[in-house]
Amino acid sequence: MPPKKLENQAWPTTPPLWQSPRVPDTRIVHAADDEMKEAVAAACDLLRAGEIVALPTETVYGLAADAFNPEAVAKIFAAKERPSFDPLIVHIARRGDLQRVAIVPTEIEETVNQLASAFWPGPLTIILPKHPDVPDLVTSGLPTVAVRQSAHPIFRAIGKELNSPLAAPSANRFGRISPTSASAVLKELDGRIPLIVDAGACSQGLESTIVSIEPRDGKKPILHLHRAGPITKEELQKYGKVEKVRAISESHPQATGQLASHYAPLTPLILLEKPSDFQPEPGKRYGLLSYKGEDDGPYVTLHDWECIESLSPGSGKLAEAALRLFFTMRLLDEAGLDAIVAEPVSETGLGVAIMDRLRRASTR
Ligand code: TXA
Ligand code: MG
C-alpha cells in the first residue's frame, strides 16, 4: 500500500525511504531452547552490521534495528513503507538502560519507577523526554521517546547481547495487521528483510499499552492513554488518573502514529455494533469474526456466512480474544471475501483494546 498524502506533510526530512530495498532471501531461524544461542548470535551479527531483523516480543513480532544507528533505523521505515512521521518504540534490555534513551524529569520519576516496577518487563510503553543520543529518525523529530522493556526471553537475550536499545515497530507493512507469528511476518516482509527469529506465537497478541505522564501538584499524575493494550485502564488507575488521548486524524501527522485507519486487513471490515444494522448486498461473500461463535448466537444466525472465525471459541474470554484477534483477522483476510463482519466485544478490561483495534480496522 503506498503511503498516504506524504507530499503534504511537514515532516519527513529524510530521503524517500519507502522505496523498499529487496533482499534476495528472508531467512528464518528457530529459537527453541536448544537453538536459542544460534538464533541470538545470528540476530546480533546482523544488528551489529546495521541490518534489521524481525524478533518475537510478548505482544506482537517487532522489526528491530539498533536504536543508536540511524542508517539501520532508516531500513525499518523502508521495509515497512512506513512514513517517517510515525515514531518508533525503543526497547531497553535492562531497566538501568532507561537513562541511555530518556531523561526522566524529577516530577514524574516516582511514577515512572512505580509503573516500571509494576509492568516491566511487559507490555507497557512510556513516553518520556528523549535523550539526545536517540536519533531524530527514531522519534520522528519529537522531543519525546516511547520506551518499553519486552518480557520475551529471546528479545531480551538479543537486547542484552547487543548491549544497545532496539527500535522496533510491529513487523508488518504500514497500516496492515500486526503479526503474531513468524509466518505472518514472512507474509508481510518476505524479500524485504534478511532474518526472522521464530519463537512461535506471541503470548499477548495485541500491541503494548502506551502512556505519557503529566504531573499535578499534590495529586496523582494524569496518565494519558495513547493506545489501549494489554495493560488495562483498571490496572493503571492505581498510579494516576487515566485519560484517553483523543483519536488523531491523518491531517495532523505531527500528532503521530495513532492514525484512525491502522491494523486494517485488505478486505473491508464492518464492525457491526448491532445485528439489526446488517445490510448485506446481494451476491456478496461475507465472513464473520465472531466473539464466541456459539451456534445459536445472534451474529452466527444472522446470515449464511461463507466462513466464521471465533475470537474465543465457546468460552468468550477476553484474554484469549486479544491473543487471537490479529490471527483470525488474517485468516478471514485470506479467505477471498467481499467483506469481514466483526461482532463487538464488551468494552471492559482488555475489551477496550480489542474494540480499539476493530474500530481502526473498520475505518477506511
Ligand atoms: O507491543 C508493541 O508496542 C510492539 C512491539 C514490537 O513492541 N510495537 C509496536 O510498535 O506496536 P508500532 O510502531 O507499531 O506502534 C508504536 C506506536 C505508534 O503508534 C507511534 O506513533 C507511537 O507508538 N509512538 C512512538 N513514539 C511516540 C512518541 N514519542 N509520542 C507519541 N507516540 C509515539
Ligand atoms: Mg504497528
Coordinates of C-alpha atoms and ligand atoms in Angstrom, one line a residue:
M1 CA 0.0 0.0 0.0
P2 CA 1.5 3.3 -0.9
P3 CA 1.9 5.8 2.0
K4 CA -0.9 8.3 2.0
K5 CA -0.6 12.1 1.4
L6 CA 3.1 12.1 2.0
E7 CA 3.7 15.1 -0.3
N8 CA 1.6 17.3 2.1
Q9 CA 3.4 16.5 5.3
A10 CA 5.7 19.0 7.0
W11 CA 7.8 16.0 8.1
P12 CA 9.8 14.0 6.7
T13 CA 13.1 15.5 6.1
T14 CA 14.5 12.0 5.4
P15 CA 15.1 10.6 1.9
P16 CA 12.3 8.6 0.1
L17 CA 12.8 5.7 2.4
W18 CA 9.6 3.8 1.3
Q19 CA 11.4 2.6 -1.9
S20 CA 11.9 -0.7 -0.2
P21 CA 15.2 -2.4 -0.8
R22 CA 14.9 -6.1 -1.9
V23 CA 17.0 -8.7 -0.2
P24 CA 17.3 -12.0 -2.1
D25 CA 16.2 -14.2 0.8
T26 CA 14.5 -13.8 4.1
R27 CA 15.9 -16.5 6.3
I28 CA 14.1 -17.9 9.3
V29 CA 15.9 -19.2 12.4
H30 CA 14.1 -21.1 15.1
A31 CA 14.7 -20.1 18.7
A32 CA 13.5 -23.2 20.5
D33 CA 15.5 -23.9 23.7
D34 CA 18.4 -25.9 22.1
E35 CA 18.6 -23.4 19.1
M36 CA 18.4 -20.2 21.2
K37 CA 22.1 -19.5 21.2
E38 CA 22.4 -19.7 17.4
A39 CA 19.3 -17.6 16.9
V40 CA 20.6 -14.9 19.3
A41 CA 24.0 -14.9 17.6
A42 CA 22.5 -14.7 14.1
A43 CA 20.3 -11.8 15.1
C44 CA 23.1 -9.9 16.8
D45 CA 25.5 -10.4 13.9
L46 CA 23.0 -8.7 11.6
L47 CA 22.0 -6.0 14.0
R48 CA 25.7 -5.1 14.7
A49 CA 26.2 -4.8 10.9
G50 CA 23.4 -2.3 10.7
E51 CA 20.7 -4.7 9.5
I52 CA 17.1 -5.1 10.5
V53 CA 15.7 -8.3 12.0
A54 CA 12.2 -9.5 12.9
L55 CA 12.0 -10.6 16.5
P56 CA 9.3 -12.0 18.8
T57 CA 8.0 -10.0 21.7
E58 CA 5.2 -11.0 24.0
T59 CA 2.8 -8.6 22.3
V60 CA 3.5 -8.9 18.5
Y61 CA 6.5 -9.6 16.3
G62 CA 8.7 -6.5 16.0
L63 CA 11.1 -5.3 13.3
A64 CA 14.2 -4.3 15.1
A65 CA 17.3 -2.2 14.5
D66 CA 20.0 -0.8 16.8
A67 CA 18.2 2.3 18.0
F68 CA 21.5 4.3 18.0
N69 CA 22.2 3.6 14.3
P70 CA 20.1 5.9 12.1
E71 CA 21.0 4.1 8.9
A72 CA 19.8 0.9 10.3
V73 CA 16.6 2.6 11.6
A74 CA 16.0 4.0 8.2
K75 CA 15.8 0.4 6.9
I76 CA 12.8 -0.2 9.2
F77 CA 10.9 2.6 7.6
A78 CA 11.9 1.4 4.1
A79 CA 10.9 -2.3 4.7
K80 CA 7.6 -1.3 6.3
E81 CA 6.9 1.5 3.8
R82 CA 6.2 3.5 7.0
P83 CA 6.0 7.3 6.7
S84 CA 8.8 8.8 8.7
F85 CA 6.4 11.0 10.7
D86 CA 5.4 7.8 12.7
P87 CA 7.8 7.4 15.6
L88 CA 9.2 4.0 16.8
I89 CA 9.2 2.4 20.2
V90 CA 12.6 1.9 21.8
H91 CA 13.1 -1.3 23.7
I92 CA 15.6 -1.5 26.5
A93 CA 17.0 -4.8 27.7
R94 CA 17.7 -3.7 31.3
R95 CA 15.8 -1.2 33.4
G96 CA 19.1 0.7 34.0
D97 CA 19.2 1.4 30.3
L98 CA 16.3 3.8 30.6
Q99 CA 18.7 6.7 31.2
R100 CA 20.5 5.9 27.9
V101 CA 17.4 6.7 25.9
A102 CA 15.3 9.1 28.1
I103 CA 15.7 11.9 30.6
V104 CA 13.2 11.3 33.4
P105 CA 12.0 14.6 34.9
T106 CA 12.1 14.6 38.7
E107 CA 8.4 15.5 38.9
I108 CA 7.5 12.1 37.3
E109 CA 10.3 10.0 38.5
E110 CA 8.3 8.3 41.2
T111 CA 5.5 7.4 38.8
V112 CA 7.9 6.1 36.2
N113 CA 9.5 3.9 38.9
Q114 CA 6.2 2.6 40.0
L115 CA 5.0 1.9 36.5
A116 CA 8.3 0.2 35.6
S117 CA 8.2 -1.9 38.8
A118 CA 4.6 -2.9 38.2
F119 CA 4.7 -3.6 34.5
W120 CA 8.3 -4.1 33.2
P121 CA 9.4 -6.2 31.6
G122 CA 6.0 -6.3 29.9
P123 CA 3.5 -4.7 27.5
L124 CA 3.6 -1.1 28.8
T125 CA 5.2 1.7 26.8
I126 CA 6.0 5.0 28.5
I127 CA 6.5 8.3 26.6
L128 CA 9.3 10.3 28.1
P129 CA 11.6 13.3 27.1
K130 CA 14.2 11.8 24.8
H131 CA 17.9 11.5 25.4
P132 CA 20.0 13.5 22.8
D133 CA 21.7 10.2 21.8
V134 CA 18.5 8.8 20.3
P135 CA 18.4 9.7 16.6
D136 CA 15.6 12.1 15.5
L137 CA 14.6 9.5 12.9
V138 CA 13.5 7.1 15.7
T139 CA 11.2 9.7 17.3
S140 CA 10.2 11.4 14.0
G141 CA 11.7 14.6 15.3
L142 CA 9.6 14.6 18.5
P143 CA 11.3 15.7 21.8
T144 CA 9.9 12.6 23.4
V145 CA 10.7 8.9 23.0
A146 CA 8.4 5.9 23.6
V147 CA 10.2 3.2 25.8
R148 CA 9.4 -0.3 26.9
Q149 CA 11.2 -3.4 28.2
S150 CA 9.9 -6.5 26.5
A151 CA 9.3 -9.6 28.6
H152 CA 10.1 -12.0 25.7
P153 CA 13.1 -14.2 26.7
I154 CA 14.5 -14.2 23.1
F155 CA 14.0 -10.5 22.6
R156 CA 15.6 -9.8 26.0
A157 CA 18.6 -12.1 25.3
I158 CA 19.2 -10.3 22.0
G159 CA 19.0 -6.9 23.6
K160 CA 21.4 -7.8 26.3
E161 CA 23.9 -9.5 24.0
L162 CA 23.8 -6.5 21.6
N163 CA 24.0 -4.1 24.6
S164 CA 22.2 -1.4 22.6
P165 CA 18.5 -0.4 22.8
L166 CA 16.4 -1.7 19.9
A167 CA 14.0 0.4 17.9
A168 CA 11.2 -1.9 16.8
P169 CA 7.7 -1.2 15.4
S170 CA 5.4 -4.1 14.7
A171 CA 6.8 -6.2 11.8
N172 CA 4.0 -5.5 9.3
R173 CA 3.8 -3.3 6.3
F174 CA 2.4 0.1 7.3
G175 CA -1.3 0.1 8.1
R176 CA -1.6 -3.7 8.0
I177 CA -2.4 -6.2 10.6
S178 CA 0.3 -6.7 13.2
P179 CA 2.0 -10.2 13.0
T180 CA 1.7 -12.6 15.9
S181 CA 3.7 -15.4 14.4
A182 CA 6.8 -15.8 12.2
S183 CA 4.7 -17.0 9.2
A184 CA 2.6 -13.8 9.4
V185 CA 5.9 -11.7 9.4
L186 CA 7.0 -13.7 6.3
K187 CA 3.8 -12.8 4.5
E188 CA 4.3 -9.1 5.3
L189 CA 8.0 -8.7 4.7
D190 CA 9.3 -11.6 2.7
G191 CA 12.2 -10.4 0.5
R192 CA 12.5 -7.2 2.4
I193 CA 14.4 -8.3 5.5
P194 CA 17.3 -10.7 5.9
L195 CA 16.1 -12.6 9.0
I196 CA 13.1 -13.6 11.1
V197 CA 13.7 -15.2 14.5
D198 CA 10.8 -17.7 15.0
A199 CA 9.8 -18.3 18.6
G200 CA 6.2 -19.4 17.9
A201 CA 3.1 -17.4 18.6
C202 CA 3.2 -14.3 20.8
S203 CA 1.6 -14.7 24.2
Q204 CA -0.4 -11.4 24.3
G205 CA -1.3 -10.9 20.7
L206 CA -2.0 -7.1 21.0
E207 CA 0.4 -4.2 20.9
S208 CA 1.6 -2.7 24.2
T209 CA -0.4 -0.1 26.1
I210 CA 1.1 3.4 25.6
V211 CA 1.0 6.1 28.2
S212 CA 2.5 9.5 28.9
I213 CA 2.7 11.1 32.4
E214 CA 1.5 14.6 33.3
P215 CA 2.5 15.6 36.8
R216 CA 0.0 17.5 39.1
D217 CA 0.8 19.4 42.2
G218 CA -0.2 17.4 45.3
K219 CA -2.2 14.9 43.3
K220 CA -1.6 11.7 41.5
P221 CA -0.4 12.4 37.9
I222 CA -2.6 12.2 34.8
L223 CA -1.7 9.1 32.8
H224 CA -2.6 9.9 29.1
L225 CA -3.6 6.7 27.4
H226 CA -2.2 7.0 23.8
R227 CA -3.0 3.4 22.9
A228 CA -5.2 0.8 24.7
G229 CA -3.4 -2.5 25.1
P230 CA -2.8 -5.5 27.4
I231 CA -2.3 -3.3 30.5
T232 CA -5.8 -2.1 31.1
K233 CA -7.1 1.2 32.4
E234 CA -8.2 -0.5 35.6
E235 CA -4.6 -1.7 36.2
L236 CA -3.2 1.8 35.5
Q237 CA -5.6 3.7 37.7
K238 CA -3.6 2.8 40.9
Y239 CA -0.8 5.1 39.6
G240 CA -2.7 8.1 38.2
K241 CA -5.9 9.5 36.7
V242 CA -6.2 7.7 33.3
E243 CA -7.4 9.9 30.4
K244 CA -7.7 8.6 26.9
V245 CA -5.9 10.7 24.3
R246 CA -8.4 11.9 21.6
A247 CA -8.2 10.0 18.3
I248 CA -5.9 11.8 15.9
S249 CA -6.7 12.4 12.3
E250 CA -4.4 11.9 9.3
S251 CA -4.5 15.6 8.7
H252 CA -2.4 16.1 12.0
P253 CA 0.6 13.9 11.3
Q254 CA 2.7 15.7 13.9
A255 CA 0.4 14.1 16.5
T256 CA 1.9 10.9 15.3
G257 CA 1.1 7.3 14.9
Q258 CA -2.4 6.9 16.1
L259 CA -3.9 7.2 12.7
A260 CA -7.5 6.1 12.6
S261 CA -7.1 3.5 9.8
H262 CA -4.5 1.3 11.4
Y263 CA -4.4 -2.5 11.7
A264 CA -6.5 -2.9 8.6
P265 CA -7.0 -6.1 6.6
L266 CA -7.1 -5.7 2.8
T267 CA -10.7 -6.9 2.9
P268 CA -13.1 -4.3 4.1
L269 CA -14.1 -4.9 7.7
I270 CA -17.5 -3.9 9.0
L271 CA -17.8 -3.6 12.8
L272 CA -21.5 -4.4 13.3
E273 CA -22.5 -2.8 16.6
K274 CA -26.0 -4.4 16.5
P275 CA -27.1 -7.5 14.4
S276 CA -30.1 -5.4 13.1
D277 CA -27.7 -3.0 11.4
F278 CA -26.5 -5.6 8.9
Q279 CA -27.5 -4.8 5.3
P280 CA -25.9 -7.5 3.1
E281 CA -25.6 -6.7 -0.6
P282 CA -26.9 -9.5 -2.9
G283 CA -24.2 -11.8 -4.3
K284 CA -21.5 -10.6 -1.9
R285 CA -19.5 -13.0 0.2
Y286 CA -19.4 -12.2 3.9
G287 CA -17.3 -13.8 6.6
L288 CA -18.0 -13.4 10.3
L289 CA -15.5 -12.6 13.0
S290 CA -17.4 -13.8 16.0
Y291 CA -16.6 -13.5 19.7
K292 CA -17.7 -16.9 21.0
G293 CA -19.0 -18.4 17.7
E294 CA -21.8 -20.2 19.5
D295 CA -24.2 -21.9 17.0
D296 CA -27.3 -20.1 18.3
G297 CA -25.7 -16.7 18.8
P298 CA -27.4 -13.6 17.3
Y299 CA -24.5 -12.9 14.9
V300 CA -23.9 -16.5 13.8
T301 CA -27.6 -17.0 12.9
L302 CA -27.9 -13.6 11.2
H303 CA -26.6 -14.6 7.7
D304 CA -25.4 -17.5 5.7
W305 CA -21.7 -16.7 6.3
E306 CA -19.1 -18.0 3.9
C307 CA -16.9 -18.7 6.9
I308 CA -16.8 -17.9 10.6
E309 CA -13.8 -17.4 12.8
S310 CA -14.2 -17.0 16.6
L311 CA -12.0 -14.9 18.9
S312 CA -12.6 -17.1 21.9
P313 CA -14.5 -20.2 20.7
G314 CA -17.2 -21.3 23.1
S315 CA -15.8 -19.7 26.3
G316 CA -15.7 -16.0 25.5
K317 CA -12.6 -15.0 27.4
L318 CA -11.2 -11.5 26.6
A319 CA -7.6 -12.6 27.1
E320 CA -8.0 -15.4 24.5
A321 CA -9.8 -13.0 22.2
A322 CA -6.9 -10.5 22.4
L323 CA -4.4 -13.3 21.6
R324 CA -6.4 -14.5 18.6
L325 CA -7.6 -11.2 17.2
F326 CA -4.9 -10.5 14.6
F327 CA -4.5 -14.2 13.8
T328 CA -8.2 -14.6 13.0
M329 CA -8.4 -11.3 11.1
R330 CA -5.6 -12.6 8.9
L331 CA -7.4 -15.9 8.2
L332 CA -10.5 -14.0 7.1
D333 CA -8.4 -11.6 5.1
E334 CA -7.0 -14.5 3.1
A335 CA -10.4 -16.1 2.5
G336 CA -11.3 -14.2 -0.6
L337 CA -14.4 -12.4 1.0
D338 CA -16.0 -9.2 -0.1
A339 CA -16.2 -8.1 3.5
I340 CA -15.5 -9.2 7.0
V341 CA -18.2 -8.6 9.5
A342 CA -17.0 -8.3 13.1
E343 CA -19.1 -8.7 16.2
P344 CA -18.3 -6.3 19.0
V345 CA -17.0 -7.4 22.4
S346 CA -17.8 -5.8 25.7
E347 CA -15.7 -2.7 26.3
T348 CA -14.3 -3.6 29.7
G349 CA -10.7 -4.5 30.6
L350 CA -8.9 -6.0 27.6
G351 CA -12.1 -5.5 25.6
V352 CA -11.2 -1.8 25.3
A353 CA -8.0 -2.6 23.3
I354 CA -9.8 -5.2 21.2
M355 CA -12.6 -2.7 20.3
D356 CA -10.0 -0.1 19.6
R357 CA -8.3 -2.4 17.0
L358 CA -11.6 -3.4 15.5
R359 CA -12.7 0.2 15.1
R360 CA -9.4 1.1 13.5
A361 CA -9.6 -1.9 11.2
S362 CA -13.0 -0.8 10.1
T363 CA -12.0 2.8 9.2
R364 CA -11.2 3.4 5.6
Ligands
TXA1 O1 3.8 -4.1 21.6 C1 4.3 -3.1 20.9 O2 4.3 -2.0 21.3 C2 5.0 -3.5 19.6 C3 6.2 -4.4 19.9 C4 7.0 -4.7 18.7 O3 7.0 -3.8 20.9 N1 5.4 -2.4 18.9 C5 4.5 -1.6 18.2 O4 5.1 -0.5 17.6 O5 3.3 -1.7 18.3 P1 4.4 0.4 16.5 O6 5.4 1.2 15.8 O7 3.6 -0.5 15.6 O8 3.5 1.3 17.3 C6 4.1 2.3 18.1 C7 3.2 3.4 18.4 C8 2.9 4.2 17.1 O9 1.5 4.4 17.0 C9 3.7 5.5 17.4 O10 3.1 6.6 16.8 C10 3.6 5.6 18.9 O11 3.8 4.3 19.3 N2 4.8 6.4 19.4 C11 6.1 6.1 19.3 N3 6.8 7.1 19.8 C12 5.9 8.1 20.2 C13 6.1 9.3 20.9 N4 7.2 9.8 21.2 N5 4.9 10.0 21.2 C14 3.7 9.5 20.9 N6 3.5 8.3 20.3 C15 4.6 7.6 20.0
MG2 MG 2.2 -1.2 14.3

